[in-house]
């Protein structure tokens, strides 16, 4: 028995070391955004933390406005899922997963995965801190908050093991909160739990292996079908941001132009940053397409996914927030500029985006 626990502790130590090492490596890859983090997120860190707790407080008190609380909960789940998806390689130690399967029990892997998942889930930890401050009388008034914490845990587990189920869950939950129905907070969150549970029964749809790649368009389509999370997490963050800004406009309509400018800049950031992924694909397959005399066409094609994504995101932005039509040509030029920086000068990518964002906000 002692030897059993000693081996488990050794495995736990190995996974924690791999977790911290991977996180450091991921942070080192964000050098192009370091200035942005220092200028924006550094001074505003305390404000972001307070905003996080303020939003959770609105979810707790949502029995007075259940539809608003349910929408806010979906926004939180979207953002939480995107953050955890980015941390999945560190949580699961994906590089050495096959090595772990050959030496350690599956129950050990799952147990350590859950421990590291909880450690990584700052949103759930914040919810637990609020829950600990509630009295029994308050718990009887807000039982839906317990379901919300359960949903937060479901999001993390689905990110690790059932990403397709997570996509279906968040999609159907978004549909539920947008339906013109009158439900209580408890009914909304019970509906979310039912959706998450039923989504595990929906089989994943895989069509990428059925595609016959005989053109560059089908090549990129096949790539993004196989690596759909690079689009899903960006779309989720954009949707969550737009929903939050929409609620902010409802509260402070006098700042609608400024809020629209913020949404527009976030749209450019999320769509143009896709060029980093496309550049990695280009470097990987460049020699192959050069051997087929398609090198120039392949080079040009790598910029199209970001531009198409930007066009779709801009349509969503206009439909949700409305915007000045002059933003459309400005956005197209800005997106191309950010793509160029991602391609040629990635260290300046965040700085240029930040400067242009401040300029647009002053104009707005």
mmCIF file of C-alpha atoms in Angstrom:
data_model
loop_
_atom_site.group_PDB
_atom_site.id
_atom_site.type_symbol
_atom_site.label_atom_id
_atom_site.label_comp_id
_atom_site.label_asym_id
_atom_site.label_seq_id
_atom_site.Cartn_x
_atom_site.Cartn_y
_atom_site.Cartn_z
ATOM 1 C CA UNK A 1 0.000 0.000 0.000
ATOM 2 C CA UNK A 2 2.802 2.424 0.862
ATOM 3 C CA UNK A 3 4.533 1.611 -2.422
ATOM 4 C CA UNK A 4 1.234 2.195 -4.259
ATOM 5 C CA UNK A 5 0.826 5.701 -2.817
ATOM 6 C CA UNK A 6 4.519 6.449 -3.364
ATOM 7 C CA UNK A 7 4.182 5.663 -7.068
ATOM 8 C CA UNK A 8 1.023 7.779 -7.300
ATOM 9 C CA UNK A 9 2.735 10.736 -5.605
ATOM 10 C CA UNK A 10 5.659 10.309 -7.998
ATOM 11 C CA UNK A 11 3.264 10.375 -10.948
ATOM 12 C CA UNK A 12 1.492 13.434 -9.529
ATOM 13 C CA UNK A 13 4.842 15.226 -9.121
ATOM 14 C CA UNK A 14 5.778 14.388 -12.708
ATOM 15 C CA UNK A 15 2.468 15.725 -14.042
ATOM 16 C CA UNK A 16 2.684 18.913 -11.994
ATOM 17 C CA UNK A 17 6.226 19.547 -13.247
ATOM 18 C CA UNK A 18 5.083 18.935 -16.833
ATOM 19 C CA UNK A 19 2.092 21.238 -16.229
ATOM 20 C CA UNK A 20 4.199 24.162 -15.008
ATOM 21 C CA UNK A 21 6.820 23.606 -17.715
ATOM 22 C CA UNK A 22 4.202 23.638 -20.478
ATOM 23 C CA UNK A 23 2.600 26.784 -19.089
ATOM 24 C CA UNK A 24 5.966 28.547 -19.082
ATOM 25 C CA UNK A 25 6.530 27.454 -22.671
ATOM 26 C CA UNK A 26 3.087 28.708 -23.699
ATOM 27 C CA UNK A 27 3.709 32.068 -22.043
ATOM 28 C CA UNK A 28 7.068 32.398 -23.778
ATOM 29 C CA UNK A 29 5.287 31.959 -27.120
ATOM 30 C CA UNK A 30 3.158 35.030 -26.345
ATOM 31 C CA UNK A 31 6.066 37.447 -26.565
ATOM 32 C CA UNK A 32 4.302 39.369 -29.309
ATOM 33 C CA UNK A 33 1.516 40.143 -26.845
ATOM 34 C CA UNK A 34 3.716 40.922 -23.851
ATOM 35 C CA UNK A 35 3.541 44.681 -24.373
ATOM 36 C CA UNK A 36 -0.226 44.516 -24.738
ATOM 37 C CA UNK A 37 -0.538 42.596 -21.478
ATOM 38 C CA UNK A 38 1.789 45.044 -19.715
ATOM 39 C CA UNK A 39 -0.021 48.148 -20.975
ATOM 40 C CA UNK A 40 -3.621 46.971 -20.736
ATOM 41 C CA UNK A 41 -4.014 43.962 -18.471
ATOM 42 C CA UNK A 42 -1.303 44.912 -15.991
ATOM 43 C CA UNK A 43 -2.821 48.146 -14.630
ATOM 44 C CA UNK A 44 -6.354 46.778 -15.071
ATOM 45 C CA UNK A 45 -5.721 43.422 -13.393
ATOM 46 C CA UNK A 46 -7.490 44.372 -10.160
ATOM 47 C CA UNK A 47 -10.379 45.786 -12.156
ATOM 48 C CA UNK A 48 -10.683 42.559 -14.147
ATOM 49 C CA UNK A 49 -10.785 40.522 -10.952
ATOM 50 C CA UNK A 50 -13.472 42.802 -9.507
ATOM 51 C CA UNK A 51 -15.409 42.570 -12.771
ATOM 52 C CA UNK A 52 -15.217 38.770 -12.598
ATOM 53 C CA UNK A 53 -16.716 38.724 -9.103
ATOM 54 C CA UNK A 54 -19.275 41.391 -10.043
ATOM 55 C CA UNK A 55 -20.521 39.215 -12.911
ATOM 56 C CA UNK A 56 -20.724 36.175 -10.654
ATOM 57 C CA UNK A 57 -22.669 38.272 -8.164
ATOM 58 C CA UNK A 58 -25.147 39.152 -10.916
ATOM 59 C CA UNK A 59 -25.601 35.436 -11.620
ATOM 60 C CA UNK A 60 -26.232 34.776 -7.920
ATOM 61 C CA UNK A 61 -28.866 37.533 -7.762
ATOM 62 C CA UNK A 62 -30.423 36.639 -11.115
ATOM 63 C CA UNK A 63 -33.694 35.450 -9.533
ATOM 64 C CA UNK A 64 -34.861 39.070 -9.989
ATOM 65 C CA UNK A 65 -33.930 39.038 -13.723
ATOM 66 C CA UNK A 66 -33.574 35.351 -14.703
ATOM 67 C CA UNK A 67 -33.115 35.879 -18.456
ATOM 68 C CA UNK A 68 -30.273 38.348 -17.895
ATOM 69 C CA UNK A 69 -28.581 36.027 -15.395
ATOM 70 C CA UNK A 70 -28.874 33.084 -17.795
ATOM 71 C CA UNK A 71 -27.298 35.076 -20.641
ATOM 72 C CA UNK A 72 -24.483 36.165 -18.363
ATOM 73 C CA UNK A 73 -23.927 32.553 -17.288
ATOM 74 C CA UNK A 74 -23.579 31.455 -20.922
ATOM 75 C CA UNK A 75 -21.049 34.247 -21.499
ATOM 76 C CA UNK A 76 -19.028 33.029 -18.508
ATOM 77 C CA UNK A 77 -19.150 29.421 -19.713
ATOM 78 C CA UNK A 78 -18.007 30.463 -23.187
ATOM 79 C CA UNK A 79 -15.033 32.416 -21.828
ATOM 80 C CA UNK A 80 -14.164 29.693 -19.335
ATOM 81 C CA UNK A 81 -14.215 27.038 -22.060
ATOM 82 C CA UNK A 82 -11.938 29.094 -24.299
ATOM 83 C CA UNK A 83 -9.436 29.618 -21.463
ATOM 84 C CA UNK A 84 -9.421 25.943 -20.491
ATOM 85 C CA UNK A 85 -9.080 24.863 -24.117
ATOM 86 C CA UNK A 86 -5.897 26.940 -24.384
ATOM 87 C CA UNK A 87 -4.575 25.239 -21.228
ATOM 88 C CA UNK A 88 -5.561 21.683 -22.231
ATOM 89 C CA UNK A 89 -2.070 20.659 -23.492
ATOM 90 C CA UNK A 90 -0.642 21.633 -20.106
ATOM 91 C CA UNK A 91 -3.427 19.988 -18.097
ATOM 92 C CA UNK A 92 -3.335 16.658 -19.958
ATOM 93 C CA UNK A 93 0.403 16.666 -20.686
ATOM 94 C CA UNK A 94 -0.541 15.895 -24.274
ATOM 95 C CA UNK A 95 3.039 15.438 -25.464
ATOM 96 C CA UNK A 96 3.598 12.474 -23.136
ATOM 97 C CA UNK A 97 0.064 11.051 -23.118
ATOM 98 C CA UNK A 98 1.047 7.825 -24.891
ATOM 99 C CA UNK A 99 3.925 7.359 -22.450
ATOM 100 C CA UNK A 100 1.511 7.700 -19.522
ATOM 101 C CA UNK A 101 -0.864 5.109 -20.998
ATOM 102 C CA UNK A 102 1.949 2.580 -21.187
ATOM 103 C CA UNK A 103 3.019 2.942 -17.532
ATOM 104 C CA UNK A 104 0.201 4.289 -15.395
ATOM 105 C CA UNK A 105 -3.385 3.326 -14.669
ATOM 106 C CA UNK A 106 -6.163 5.187 -16.461
ATOM 107 C CA UNK A 107 -7.754 6.050 -13.093
ATOM 108 C CA UNK A 108 -4.523 7.794 -12.080
ATOM 109 C CA UNK A 109 -4.503 9.853 -15.266
ATOM 110 C CA UNK A 110 -8.119 10.905 -14.819
ATOM 111 C CA UNK A 111 -7.567 11.746 -11.152
ATOM 112 C CA UNK A 112 -4.537 13.928 -11.876
ATOM 113 C CA UNK A 113 -6.290 15.494 -14.869
ATOM 114 C CA UNK A 114 -9.147 16.551 -12.578
ATOM 115 C CA UNK A 115 -6.777 17.980 -9.971
ATOM 116 C CA UNK A 116 -4.920 20.056 -12.547
ATOM 117 C CA UNK A 117 -8.232 21.053 -14.159
ATOM 118 C CA UNK A 118 -9.462 22.451 -10.866
ATOM 119 C CA UNK A 119 -6.149 24.235 -10.339
ATOM 120 C CA UNK A 120 -6.468 25.824 -13.788
ATOM 121 C CA UNK A 121 -10.122 26.825 -13.499
ATOM 122 C CA UNK A 122 -9.950 30.282 -11.937
ATOM 123 C CA UNK A 123 -13.612 30.873 -12.810
ATOM 124 C CA UNK A 124 -14.749 27.880 -10.741
ATOM 125 C CA UNK A 125 -12.455 28.828 -7.848
ATOM 126 C CA UNK A 126 -13.974 32.327 -7.843
ATOM 127 C CA UNK A 127 -17.465 30.804 -7.749
ATOM 128 C CA UNK A 128 -16.472 28.608 -4.815
ATOM 129 C CA UNK A 129 -15.196 31.639 -2.913
ATOM 130 C CA UNK A 130 -18.565 33.324 -3.380
ATOM 131 C CA UNK A 131 -20.394 30.124 -2.414
ATOM 132 C CA UNK A 132 -18.444 29.888 0.832
ATOM 133 C CA UNK A 133 -19.652 33.370 1.766
ATOM 134 C CA UNK A 134 -23.343 32.510 1.327
ATOM 135 C CA UNK A 135 -25.478 31.598 4.328
ATOM 136 C CA UNK A 136 -27.982 28.735 4.363
ATOM 137 C CA UNK A 137 -30.864 31.186 3.946
ATOM 138 C CA UNK A 138 -29.189 32.696 0.891
ATOM 139 C CA UNK A 139 -28.549 29.228 -0.569
ATOM 140 C CA UNK A 140 -32.269 28.479 -0.322
ATOM 141 C CA UNK A 141 -32.932 31.622 -2.363
ATOM 142 C CA UNK A 142 -30.314 30.918 -5.054
ATOM 143 C CA UNK A 143 -30.130 27.130 -5.620
ATOM 144 C CA UNK A 144 -29.381 27.801 -9.284
ATOM 145 C CA UNK A 145 -25.868 28.941 -8.385
ATOM 146 C CA UNK A 146 -24.996 25.399 -7.313
ATOM 147 C CA UNK A 147 -26.079 24.229 -10.774
ATOM 148 C CA UNK A 148 -23.940 26.957 -12.312
ATOM 149 C CA UNK A 149 -20.850 25.649 -10.489
ATOM 150 C CA UNK A 150 -21.732 22.153 -11.723
ATOM 151 C CA UNK A 151 -21.883 23.527 -15.267
ATOM 152 C CA UNK A 152 -18.477 25.132 -14.801
ATOM 153 C CA UNK A 153 -17.049 21.739 -13.865
ATOM 154 C CA UNK A 154 -18.836 20.106 -16.825
ATOM 155 C CA UNK A 155 -17.199 22.657 -19.143
ATOM 156 C CA UNK A 156 -13.743 21.705 -17.943
ATOM 157 C CA UNK A 157 -14.372 17.963 -18.207
ATOM 158 C CA UNK A 158 -15.893 18.336 -21.682
ATOM 159 C CA UNK A 159 -12.931 20.440 -22.840
ATOM 160 C CA UNK A 160 -10.583 17.630 -21.833
ATOM 161 C CA UNK A 161 -12.557 14.607 -23.003
ATOM 162 C CA UNK A 162 -15.621 15.587 -25.073
ATOM 163 C CA UNK A 163 -14.997 18.838 -26.981
ATOM 164 C CA UNK A 164 -17.730 18.060 -29.517
ATOM 165 C CA UNK A 165 -20.256 17.655 -26.703
ATOM 166 C CA UNK A 166 -19.111 20.995 -25.288
ATOM 167 C CA UNK A 167 -19.731 22.683 -28.642
ATOM 168 C CA UNK A 168 -23.247 21.264 -28.845
ATOM 169 C CA UNK A 169 -23.915 22.184 -25.212
ATOM 170 C CA UNK A 170 -22.875 25.810 -25.560
ATOM 171 C CA UNK A 171 -24.683 26.175 -28.887
ATOM 172 C CA UNK A 172 -27.979 24.799 -27.536
ATOM 173 C CA UNK A 173 -27.620 26.777 -24.297
ATOM 174 C CA UNK A 174 -27.201 29.973 -26.327
ATOM 175 C CA UNK A 175 -30.367 29.123 -28.240
ATOM 176 C CA UNK A 176 -32.237 28.553 -24.970
ATOM 177 C CA UNK A 177 -31.370 31.967 -23.512
ATOM 178 C CA UNK A 178 -32.352 33.710 -26.748
ATOM 179 C CA UNK A 179 -35.809 32.106 -26.922
ATOM 180 C CA UNK A 180 -38.695 34.455 -26.060
ATOM 181 C CA UNK A 181 -39.822 32.412 -23.051
ATOM 182 C CA UNK A 182 -40.338 33.349 -19.419
ATOM 183 C CA UNK A 183 -38.501 30.982 -17.069
ATOM 184 C CA UNK A 184 -37.185 31.213 -13.549
ATOM 185 C CA UNK A 185 -33.453 31.099 -12.837
ATOM 186 C CA UNK A 186 -33.723 27.552 -11.543
ATOM 187 C CA UNK A 187 -35.551 26.437 -14.700
ATOM 188 C CA UNK A 188 -32.927 28.059 -16.921
ATOM 189 C CA UNK A 189 -30.050 26.327 -15.150
ATOM 190 C CA UNK A 190 -31.864 22.993 -14.964
ATOM 191 C CA UNK A 191 -32.302 23.336 -18.718
ATOM 192 C CA UNK A 192 -28.560 23.977 -19.105
ATOM 193 C CA UNK A 193 -27.727 20.871 -17.066
ATOM 194 C CA UNK A 194 -30.128 18.781 -19.163
ATOM 195 C CA UNK A 195 -28.557 20.131 -22.370
ATOM 196 C CA UNK A 196 -25.037 19.328 -21.162
ATOM 197 C CA UNK A 197 -26.049 15.798 -20.178
ATOM 198 C CA UNK A 198 -27.913 15.098 -23.436
ATOM 199 C CA UNK A 199 -25.076 16.517 -25.549
ATOM 200 C CA UNK A 200 -22.875 13.606 -24.513
ATOM 201 C CA UNK A 201 -25.272 11.330 -26.430
ATOM 202 C CA UNK A 202 -24.849 13.215 -29.723
ATOM 203 C CA UNK A 203 -22.248 11.420 -31.855
ATOM 204 C CA UNK A 204 -19.414 13.583 -33.236
ATOM 205 C CA UNK A 205 -19.718 14.503 -36.892
ATOM 206 C CA UNK A 206 -16.528 13.877 -38.836
ATOM 207 C CA UNK A 207 -16.527 14.718 -42.523
ATOM 208 C CA UNK A 208 -12.890 15.715 -43.030
ATOM 209 C CA UNK A 209 -11.849 12.155 -43.927
ATOM 210 C CA UNK A 210 -14.500 12.100 -46.668
ATOM 211 C CA UNK A 211 -13.121 15.140 -48.447
ATOM 212 C CA UNK A 212 -10.962 14.578 -51.502
ATOM 213 C CA UNK A 213 -8.423 17.392 -51.389
ATOM 214 C CA UNK A 214 -7.769 18.422 -54.974
ATOM 215 C CA UNK A 215 -7.637 22.210 -54.575
ATOM 216 C CA UNK A 216 -6.261 24.786 -52.162
ATOM 217 C CA UNK A 217 -9.775 25.706 -51.017
ATOM 218 C CA UNK A 218 -10.483 22.096 -50.035
ATOM 219 C CA UNK A 219 -7.058 21.867 -48.400
ATOM 220 C CA UNK A 220 -7.849 24.745 -46.042
ATOM 221 C CA UNK A 221 -11.379 23.456 -45.474
ATOM 222 C CA UNK A 222 -9.996 20.058 -44.530
ATOM 223 C CA UNK A 223 -7.437 21.620 -42.220
ATOM 224 C CA UNK A 224 -9.977 23.697 -40.308
ATOM 225 C CA UNK A 225 -12.370 20.765 -40.051
ATOM 226 C CA UNK A 226 -9.614 18.780 -38.389
ATOM 227 C CA UNK A 227 -8.485 21.753 -36.266
ATOM 228 C CA UNK A 228 -11.857 23.363 -35.694
ATOM 229 C CA UNK A 229 -11.072 24.503 -32.156
ATOM 230 C CA UNK A 230 -8.823 27.260 -33.486
ATOM 231 C CA UNK A 231 -12.006 28.774 -34.944
ATOM 232 C CA UNK A 232 -14.390 27.694 -32.181
ATOM 233 C CA UNK A 233 -12.502 29.306 -29.320
ATOM 234 C CA UNK A 234 -12.091 32.556 -31.251
ATOM 235 C CA UNK A 235 -15.762 32.545 -32.183
ATOM 236 C CA UNK A 236 -16.737 31.759 -28.582
ATOM 237 C CA UNK A 237 -14.649 34.604 -27.169
ATOM 238 C CA UNK A 238 -16.015 37.008 -29.795
ATOM 239 C CA UNK A 239 -19.616 35.960 -29.107
ATOM 240 C CA UNK A 240 -19.118 36.253 -25.349
ATOM 241 C CA UNK A 241 -17.544 39.689 -25.783
ATOM 242 C CA UNK A 242 -20.394 40.878 -28.025
ATOM 243 C CA UNK A 243 -23.036 39.600 -25.602
ATOM 244 C CA UNK A 244 -21.293 41.424 -22.747
ATOM 245 C CA UNK A 245 -21.043 44.630 -24.801
ATOM 246 C CA UNK A 246 -24.697 44.302 -25.799
ATOM 247 C CA UNK A 247 -25.688 44.219 -22.139
ATOM 248 C CA UNK A 248 -23.390 47.179 -21.494
ATOM 249 C CA UNK A 249 -25.066 49.197 -24.248
ATOM 250 C CA UNK A 250 -28.449 48.436 -22.666
ATOM 251 C CA UNK A 251 -27.169 49.968 -19.414
ATOM 252 C CA UNK A 252 -25.135 52.876 -20.858
ATOM 253 C CA UNK A 253 -26.544 53.715 -24.278
ATOM 254 C CA UNK A 254 -24.737 57.075 -24.192
ATOM 255 C CA UNK A 255 -21.440 55.186 -24.675
ATOM 256 C CA UNK A 256 -22.719 53.057 -27.564
ATOM 257 C CA UNK A 257 -20.222 54.469 -30.098
ATOM 258 C CA UNK A 258 -17.284 53.762 -27.797
ATOM 259 C CA UNK A 259 -18.576 50.269 -26.996
ATOM 260 C CA UNK A 260 -18.989 49.533 -30.705
ATOM 261 C CA UNK A 261 -15.390 50.622 -31.298
ATOM 262 C CA UNK A 262 -14.221 48.211 -28.594
ATOM 263 C CA UNK A 263 -16.182 45.364 -30.178
ATOM 264 C CA UNK A 264 -14.760 46.265 -33.589
ATOM 265 C CA UNK A 265 -11.154 46.189 -32.322
ATOM 266 C CA UNK A 266 -11.708 42.838 -30.578
ATOM 267 C CA UNK A 267 -13.161 41.493 -33.825
ATOM 268 C CA UNK A 268 -10.005 42.513 -35.716
ATOM 269 C CA UNK A 269 -7.742 41.026 -33.034
ATOM 270 C CA UNK A 270 -9.446 37.618 -32.923
ATOM 271 C CA UNK A 271 -9.753 37.233 -36.686
ATOM 272 C CA UNK A 272 -6.350 38.535 -37.750
ATOM 273 C CA UNK A 273 -4.583 36.428 -35.091
ATOM 274 C CA UNK A 274 -5.729 33.376 -37.048
ATOM 275 C CA UNK A 275 -2.854 34.259 -39.383
ATOM 276 C CA UNK A 276 -0.421 32.853 -36.806
ATOM 277 C CA UNK A 277 -2.032 29.422 -37.248
ATOM 278 C CA UNK A 278 -2.137 29.777 -41.032
ATOM 279 C CA UNK A 279 1.540 30.768 -41.087
ATOM 280 C CA UNK A 280 2.447 27.597 -39.197
ATOM 281 C CA UNK A 281 0.513 25.536 -41.757
ATOM 282 C CA UNK A 282 2.205 27.385 -44.614
ATOM 283 C CA UNK A 283 5.679 26.678 -43.229
ATOM 284 C CA UNK A 284 4.787 23.027 -42.758
ATOM 285 C CA UNK A 285 3.471 22.362 -46.270
ATOM 286 C CA UNK A 286 5.348 25.012 -48.262
ATOM 287 C CA UNK A 287 7.865 22.650 -49.855
ATOM 288 C CA UNK A 288 5.147 20.197 -50.854
ATOM 289 C CA UNK A 289 3.156 22.834 -52.753
ATOM 290 C CA UNK A 290 6.333 24.234 -54.304
ATOM 291 C CA UNK A 291 7.080 20.765 -55.673
ATOM 292 C CA UNK A 292 3.612 20.820 -57.275
ATOM 293 C CA UNK A 293 4.262 24.291 -58.805
ATOM 294 C CA UNK A 294 1.646 25.856 -56.508
ATOM 295 C CA UNK A 295 3.989 27.750 -54.212
ATOM 296 C CA UNK A 296 2.744 31.252 -55.131
ATOM 297 C CA UNK A 297 -0.923 30.283 -54.977
ATOM 298 C CA UNK A 298 -0.395 28.586 -51.611
ATOM 299 C CA UNK A 299 1.359 31.674 -50.252
ATOM 300 C CA UNK A 300 -1.592 33.894 -51.210
ATOM 301 C CA UNK A 301 -4.175 31.404 -49.944
ATOM 302 C CA UNK A 302 -2.847 31.497 -46.381
ATOM 303 C CA UNK A 303 -4.273 35.012 -45.942
ATOM 304 C CA UNK A 304 -7.802 34.108 -47.039
ATOM 305 C CA UNK A 305 -9.026 32.218 -43.907
ATOM 306 C CA UNK A 306 -8.444 35.257 -41.682
ATOM 307 C CA UNK A 307 -10.166 37.591 -44.147
ATOM 308 C CA UNK A 308 -13.174 35.272 -44.530
ATOM 309 C CA UNK A 309 -13.371 34.877 -40.764
ATOM 310 C CA UNK A 310 -13.217 38.672 -40.393
ATOM 311 C CA UNK A 311 -16.059 39.151 -42.902
ATOM 312 C CA UNK A 312 -18.285 36.675 -41.029
ATOM 313 C CA UNK A 313 -17.381 38.183 -37.644
ATOM 314 C CA UNK A 314 -18.101 41.698 -38.931
ATOM 315 C CA UNK A 315 -21.562 40.623 -40.097
ATOM 316 C CA UNK A 316 -22.245 39.197 -36.626
ATOM 317 C CA UNK A 317 -20.927 42.393 -35.018
ATOM 318 C CA UNK A 318 -23.159 44.610 -37.153
ATOM 319 C CA UNK A 319 -26.227 42.435 -36.554
ATOM 320 C CA UNK A 320 -25.731 42.466 -32.774
ATOM 321 C CA UNK A 321 -24.329 45.909 -31.981
ATOM 322 C CA UNK A 322 -24.748 47.913 -35.132
ATOM 323 C CA UNK A 323 -21.788 49.935 -36.308
ATOM 324 C CA UNK A 324 -20.676 52.834 -38.415
ATOM 325 C CA UNK A 325 -20.393 51.672 -42.040
ATOM 326 C CA UNK A 326 -17.034 53.432 -42.291
ATOM 327 C CA UNK A 327 -15.674 50.669 -40.039
ATOM 328 C CA UNK A 328 -16.031 48.142 -42.873
ATOM 329 C CA UNK A 329 -13.252 49.483 -45.182
ATOM 330 C CA UNK A 330 -11.191 50.500 -42.142
ATOM 331 C CA UNK A 331 -11.535 47.004 -40.730
ATOM 332 C CA UNK A 332 -10.526 45.339 -43.993
ATOM 333 C CA UNK A 333 -7.342 47.432 -44.237
ATOM 334 C CA UNK A 334 -6.629 46.978 -40.528
ATOM 335 C CA UNK A 335 -7.065 43.201 -40.738
ATOM 336 C CA UNK A 336 -4.663 43.027 -43.703
ATOM 337 C CA UNK A 337 -2.148 45.159 -41.799
ATOM 338 C CA UNK A 338 -2.343 42.869 -38.755
ATOM 339 C CA UNK A 339 -1.901 39.848 -41.034
ATOM 340 C CA UNK A 340 1.220 41.401 -42.508
ATOM 341 C CA UNK A 341 2.610 42.024 -39.024
ATOM 342 C CA UNK A 342 1.825 38.468 -37.956
ATOM 343 C CA UNK A 343 3.671 37.272 -41.051
ATOM 344 C CA UNK A 344 6.685 39.576 -41.046
ATOM 345 C CA UNK A 345 6.972 41.314 -37.663
ATOM 346 C CA UNK A 346 5.066 39.337 -35.009
ATOM 347 C CA UNK A 347 6.812 41.245 -32.209
ATOM 348 C CA UNK A 348 5.002 44.421 -33.335
ATOM 349 C CA UNK A 349 1.596 42.782 -33.820
ATOM 350 C CA UNK A 350 0.143 43.611 -30.375
ATOM 351 C CA UNK A 351 1.670 47.101 -30.212
ATOM 352 C CA UNK A 352 0.179 48.191 -33.540
ATOM 353 C CA UNK A 353 -3.217 46.746 -32.633
ATOM 354 C CA UNK A 354 -3.155 48.562 -29.297
ATOM 355 C CA UNK A 355 -2.176 51.928 -30.842
ATOM 356 C CA UNK A 356 -4.858 51.713 -33.553
ATOM 357 C CA UNK A 357 -7.454 50.669 -30.972
ATOM 358 C CA UNK A 358 -6.699 53.713 -28.825
ATOM 359 C CA UNK A 359 -6.913 55.937 -31.914
ATOM 360 C CA UNK A 360 -10.307 54.546 -32.932
ATOM 361 C CA UNK A 361 -11.634 54.900 -29.390
ATOM 362 C CA UNK A 362 -10.580 58.573 -29.341
ATOM 363 C CA UNK A 363 -12.311 59.146 -32.682
ATOM 364 C CA UNK A 364 -15.461 57.353 -31.492
#
